[in-house]
PDB file of C-alpha atoms in Angstrom:
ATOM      1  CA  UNK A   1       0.000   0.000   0.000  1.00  0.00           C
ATOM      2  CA  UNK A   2       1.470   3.603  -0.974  1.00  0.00           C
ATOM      3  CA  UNK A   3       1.830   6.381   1.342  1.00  0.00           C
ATOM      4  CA  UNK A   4       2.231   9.516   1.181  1.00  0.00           C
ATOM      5  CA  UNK A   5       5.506  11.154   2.741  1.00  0.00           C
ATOM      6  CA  UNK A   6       5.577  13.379   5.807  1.00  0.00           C
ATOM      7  CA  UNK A   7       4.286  17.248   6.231  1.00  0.00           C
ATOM      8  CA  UNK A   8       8.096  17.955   6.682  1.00  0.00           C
ATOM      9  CA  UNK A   9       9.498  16.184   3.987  1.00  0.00           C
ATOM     10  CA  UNK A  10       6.751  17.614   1.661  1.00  0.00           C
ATOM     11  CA  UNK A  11       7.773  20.958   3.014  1.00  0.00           C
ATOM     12  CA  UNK A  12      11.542  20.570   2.037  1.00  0.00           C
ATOM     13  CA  UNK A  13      10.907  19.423  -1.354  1.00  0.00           C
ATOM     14  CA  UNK A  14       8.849  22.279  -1.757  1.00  0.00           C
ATOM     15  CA  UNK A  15      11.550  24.522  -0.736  1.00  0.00           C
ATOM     16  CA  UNK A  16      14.554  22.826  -2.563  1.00  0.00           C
ATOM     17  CA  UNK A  17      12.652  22.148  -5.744  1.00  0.00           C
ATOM     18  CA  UNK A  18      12.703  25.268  -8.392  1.00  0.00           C
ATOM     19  CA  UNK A  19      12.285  23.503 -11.822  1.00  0.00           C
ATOM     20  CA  UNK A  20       9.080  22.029 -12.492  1.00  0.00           C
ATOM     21  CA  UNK A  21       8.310  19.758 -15.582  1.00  0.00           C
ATOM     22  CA  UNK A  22       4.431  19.733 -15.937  1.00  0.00           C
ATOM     23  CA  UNK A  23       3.218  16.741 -17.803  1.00  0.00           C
ATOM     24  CA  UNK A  24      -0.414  17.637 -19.271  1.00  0.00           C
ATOM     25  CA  UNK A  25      -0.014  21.135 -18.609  1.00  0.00           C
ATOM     26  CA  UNK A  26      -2.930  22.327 -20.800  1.00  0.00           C
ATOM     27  CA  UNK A  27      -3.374  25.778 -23.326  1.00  0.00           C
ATOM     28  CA  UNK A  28      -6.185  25.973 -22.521  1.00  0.00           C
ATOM     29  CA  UNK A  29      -6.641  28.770 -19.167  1.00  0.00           C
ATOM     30  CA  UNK A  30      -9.955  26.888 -17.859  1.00  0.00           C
ATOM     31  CA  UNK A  31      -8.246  23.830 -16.868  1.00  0.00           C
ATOM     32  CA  UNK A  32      -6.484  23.113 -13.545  1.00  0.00           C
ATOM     33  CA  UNK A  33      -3.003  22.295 -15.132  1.00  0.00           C
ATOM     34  CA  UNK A  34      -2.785  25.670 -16.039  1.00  0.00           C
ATOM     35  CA  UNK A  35      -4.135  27.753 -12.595  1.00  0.00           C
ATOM     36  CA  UNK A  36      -1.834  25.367 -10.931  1.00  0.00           C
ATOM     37  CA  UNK A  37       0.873  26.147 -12.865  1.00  0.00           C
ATOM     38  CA  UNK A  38       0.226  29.784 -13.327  1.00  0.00           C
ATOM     39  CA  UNK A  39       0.174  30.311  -9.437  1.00  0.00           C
ATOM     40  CA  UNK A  40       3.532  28.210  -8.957  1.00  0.00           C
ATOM     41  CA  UNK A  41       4.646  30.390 -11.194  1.00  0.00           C
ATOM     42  CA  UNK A  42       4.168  33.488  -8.922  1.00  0.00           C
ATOM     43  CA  UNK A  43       5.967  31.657  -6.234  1.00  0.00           C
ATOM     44  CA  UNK A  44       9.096  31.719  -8.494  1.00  0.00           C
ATOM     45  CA  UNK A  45       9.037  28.133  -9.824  1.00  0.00           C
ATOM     46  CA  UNK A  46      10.096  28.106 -12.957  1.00  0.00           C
ATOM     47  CA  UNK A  47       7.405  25.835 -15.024  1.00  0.00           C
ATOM     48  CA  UNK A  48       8.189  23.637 -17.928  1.00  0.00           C
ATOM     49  CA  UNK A  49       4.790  22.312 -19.791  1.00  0.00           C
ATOM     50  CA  UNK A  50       5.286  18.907 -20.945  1.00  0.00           C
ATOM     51  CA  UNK A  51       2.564  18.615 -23.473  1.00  0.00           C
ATOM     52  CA  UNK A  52       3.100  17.061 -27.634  1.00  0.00           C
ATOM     53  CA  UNK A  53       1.579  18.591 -30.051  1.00  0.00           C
ATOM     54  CA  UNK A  54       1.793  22.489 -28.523  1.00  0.00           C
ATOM     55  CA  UNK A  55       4.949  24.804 -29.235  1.00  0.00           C
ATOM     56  CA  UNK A  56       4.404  26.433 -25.619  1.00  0.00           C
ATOM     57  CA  UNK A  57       2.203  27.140 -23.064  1.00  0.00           C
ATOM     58  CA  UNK A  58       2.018  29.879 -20.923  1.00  0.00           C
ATOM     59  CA  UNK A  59       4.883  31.506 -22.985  1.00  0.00           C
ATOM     60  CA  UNK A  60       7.442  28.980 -22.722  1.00  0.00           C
ATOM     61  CA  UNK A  61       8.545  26.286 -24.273  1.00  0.00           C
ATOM     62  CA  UNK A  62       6.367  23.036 -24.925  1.00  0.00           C
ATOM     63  CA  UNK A  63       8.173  19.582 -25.024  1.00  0.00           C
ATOM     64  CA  UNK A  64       6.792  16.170 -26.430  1.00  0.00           C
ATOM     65  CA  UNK A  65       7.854  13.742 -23.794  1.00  0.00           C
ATOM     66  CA  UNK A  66      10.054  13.822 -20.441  1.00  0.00           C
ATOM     67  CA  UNK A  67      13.504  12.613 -22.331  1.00  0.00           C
ATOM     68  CA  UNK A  68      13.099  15.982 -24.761  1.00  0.00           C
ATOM     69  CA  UNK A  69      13.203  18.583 -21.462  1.00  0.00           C
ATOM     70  CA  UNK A  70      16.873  20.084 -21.476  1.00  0.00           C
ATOM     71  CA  UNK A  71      18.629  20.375 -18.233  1.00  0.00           C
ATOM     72  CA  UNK A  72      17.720  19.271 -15.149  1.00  0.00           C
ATOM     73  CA  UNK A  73      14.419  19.001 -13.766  1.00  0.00           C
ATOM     74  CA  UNK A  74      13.716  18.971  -9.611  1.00  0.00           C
ATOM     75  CA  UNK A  75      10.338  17.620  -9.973  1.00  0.00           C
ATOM     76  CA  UNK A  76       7.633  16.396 -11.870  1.00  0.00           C
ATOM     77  CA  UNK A  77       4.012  17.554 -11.693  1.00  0.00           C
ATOM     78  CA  UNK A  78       1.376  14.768 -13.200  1.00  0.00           C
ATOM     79  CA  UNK A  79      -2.008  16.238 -14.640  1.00  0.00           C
ATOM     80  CA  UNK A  80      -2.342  13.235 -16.694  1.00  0.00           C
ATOM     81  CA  UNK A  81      -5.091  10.028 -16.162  1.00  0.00           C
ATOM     82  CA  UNK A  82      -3.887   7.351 -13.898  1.00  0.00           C
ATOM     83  CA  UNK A  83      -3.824   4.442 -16.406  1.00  0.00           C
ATOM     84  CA  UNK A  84      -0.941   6.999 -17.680  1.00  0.00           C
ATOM     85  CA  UNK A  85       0.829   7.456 -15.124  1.00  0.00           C
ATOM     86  CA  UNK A  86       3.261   4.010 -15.780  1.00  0.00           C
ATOM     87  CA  UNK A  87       5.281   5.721 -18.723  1.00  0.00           C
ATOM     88  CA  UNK A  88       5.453   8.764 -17.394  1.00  0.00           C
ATOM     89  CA  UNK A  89       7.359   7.089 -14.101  1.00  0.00           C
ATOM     90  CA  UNK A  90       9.302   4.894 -16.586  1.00  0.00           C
ATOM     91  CA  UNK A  91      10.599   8.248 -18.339  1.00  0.00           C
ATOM     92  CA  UNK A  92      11.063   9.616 -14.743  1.00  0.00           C
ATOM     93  CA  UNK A  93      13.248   6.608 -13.465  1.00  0.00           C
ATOM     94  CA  UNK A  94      15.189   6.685 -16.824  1.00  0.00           C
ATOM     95  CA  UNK A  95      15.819  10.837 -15.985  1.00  0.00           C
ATOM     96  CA  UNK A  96      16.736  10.334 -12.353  1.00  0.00           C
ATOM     97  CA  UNK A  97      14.235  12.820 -11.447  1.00  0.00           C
ATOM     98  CA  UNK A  98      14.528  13.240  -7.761  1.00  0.00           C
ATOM     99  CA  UNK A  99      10.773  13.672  -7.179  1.00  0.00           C
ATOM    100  CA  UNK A 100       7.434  13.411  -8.863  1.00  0.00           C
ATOM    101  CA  UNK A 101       4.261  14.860  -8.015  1.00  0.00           C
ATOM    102  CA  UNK A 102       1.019  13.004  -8.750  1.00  0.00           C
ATOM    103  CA  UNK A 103      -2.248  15.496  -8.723  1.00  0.00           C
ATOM    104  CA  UNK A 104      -5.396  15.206  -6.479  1.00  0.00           C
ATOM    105  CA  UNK A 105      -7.869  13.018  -8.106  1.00  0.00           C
ATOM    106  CA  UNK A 106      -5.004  11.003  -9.896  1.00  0.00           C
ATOM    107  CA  UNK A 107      -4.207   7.229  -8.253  1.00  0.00           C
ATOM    108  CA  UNK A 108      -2.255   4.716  -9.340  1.00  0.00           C
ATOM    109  CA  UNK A 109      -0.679   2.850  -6.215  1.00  0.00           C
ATOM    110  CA  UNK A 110       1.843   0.641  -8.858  1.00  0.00           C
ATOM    111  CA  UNK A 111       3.351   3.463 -11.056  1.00  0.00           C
ATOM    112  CA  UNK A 112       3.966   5.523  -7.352  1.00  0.00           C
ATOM    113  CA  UNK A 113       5.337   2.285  -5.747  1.00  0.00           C
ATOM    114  CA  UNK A 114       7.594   1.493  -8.793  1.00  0.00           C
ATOM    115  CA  UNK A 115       8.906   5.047  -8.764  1.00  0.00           C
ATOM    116  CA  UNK A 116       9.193   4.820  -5.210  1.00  0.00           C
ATOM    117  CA  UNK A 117      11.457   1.518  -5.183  1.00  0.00           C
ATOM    118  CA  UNK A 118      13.826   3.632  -7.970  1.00  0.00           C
ATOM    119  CA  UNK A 119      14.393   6.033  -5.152  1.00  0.00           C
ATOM    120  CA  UNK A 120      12.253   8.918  -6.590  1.00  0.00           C
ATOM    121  CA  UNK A 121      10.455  11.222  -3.994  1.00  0.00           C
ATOM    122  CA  UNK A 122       6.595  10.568  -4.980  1.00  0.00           C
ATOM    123  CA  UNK A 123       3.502  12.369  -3.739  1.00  0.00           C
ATOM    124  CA  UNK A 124       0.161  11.065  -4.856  1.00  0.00           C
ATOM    125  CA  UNK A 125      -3.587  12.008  -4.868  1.00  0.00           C
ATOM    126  CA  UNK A 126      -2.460  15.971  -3.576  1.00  0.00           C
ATOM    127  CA  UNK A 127      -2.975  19.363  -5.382  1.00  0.00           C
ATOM    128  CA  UNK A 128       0.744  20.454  -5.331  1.00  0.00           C
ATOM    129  CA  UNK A 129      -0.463  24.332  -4.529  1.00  0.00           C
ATOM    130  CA  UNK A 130      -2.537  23.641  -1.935  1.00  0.00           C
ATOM    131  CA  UNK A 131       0.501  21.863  -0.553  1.00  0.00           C
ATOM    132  CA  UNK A 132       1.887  24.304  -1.387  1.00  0.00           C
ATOM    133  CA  UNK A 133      -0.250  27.076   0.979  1.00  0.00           C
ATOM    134  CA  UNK A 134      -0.715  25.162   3.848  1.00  0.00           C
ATOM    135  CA  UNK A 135       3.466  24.239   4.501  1.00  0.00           C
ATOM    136  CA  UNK A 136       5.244  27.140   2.641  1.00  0.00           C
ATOM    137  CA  UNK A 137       3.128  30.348   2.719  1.00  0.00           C
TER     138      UNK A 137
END
């Protein structure tokens, strides 16, 4: 059964994260990939929309996949559906991303445990800005 790290060691990632790859951050200004984003935006993360088929969102660069972000990354953000979720980790693990974040509403208890076993940081079924607000404001 998966669970969900600590208040404090949510907290630190939080604070030592500053590069945030968004998978399914959307165009489109009505959906809550790109409030989300927007607002973590304000807090001075920078946001990187991982989304094909878009040349940028938000005013920055778009990329197809995980593999295609230059540099490094400090964390991923998951607005995608949980039956998803398993390439996305498997992209993640490849990357050595230290941490992935999976959004409220979004479960998959295998893709978090597999991540989890690759020594990735992994959050699941939590809205990263309300996180966010409640252990950094």
């Amino acid at each position: 059964m998966f669970e969900n790290p600590s208040d404090e060691s949510t907290q630190a990632i939080l604070k030592k994260s500053r590069r945030i790859a968004v998978v399914g951050l959307s165009p489109n200004p009505a959906r809550p990939s790109f409030g989300v984003s927007k607002i973590m935006r304000t807090f001075g993360y920078q946001i990187v929309p991982v989304r094909p088929a878009v040349t940028d969102v938000m005013g920055e660069k778009a990329y197809p996949d995980i593999q295609s972000v230059p540099g490094e990354i400090d964390l991923v953000n998951v607005f995608r559906n949980a039956n998803e979720l398993m390439p996305i980790i498997d992209a993640c693990i490849e990357r050595r991303v230290p941490a992935i974040w999976i959004q409220e509403g979004i479960i998959n208890e295998e893709a978090a445990n597999k991540a989890k076993a690759a020594g990735i940081w992994v959050i699941m079924d939590r809205c990263i800005y309300k996180d966010y607000l409640r252990l950094c404001r």
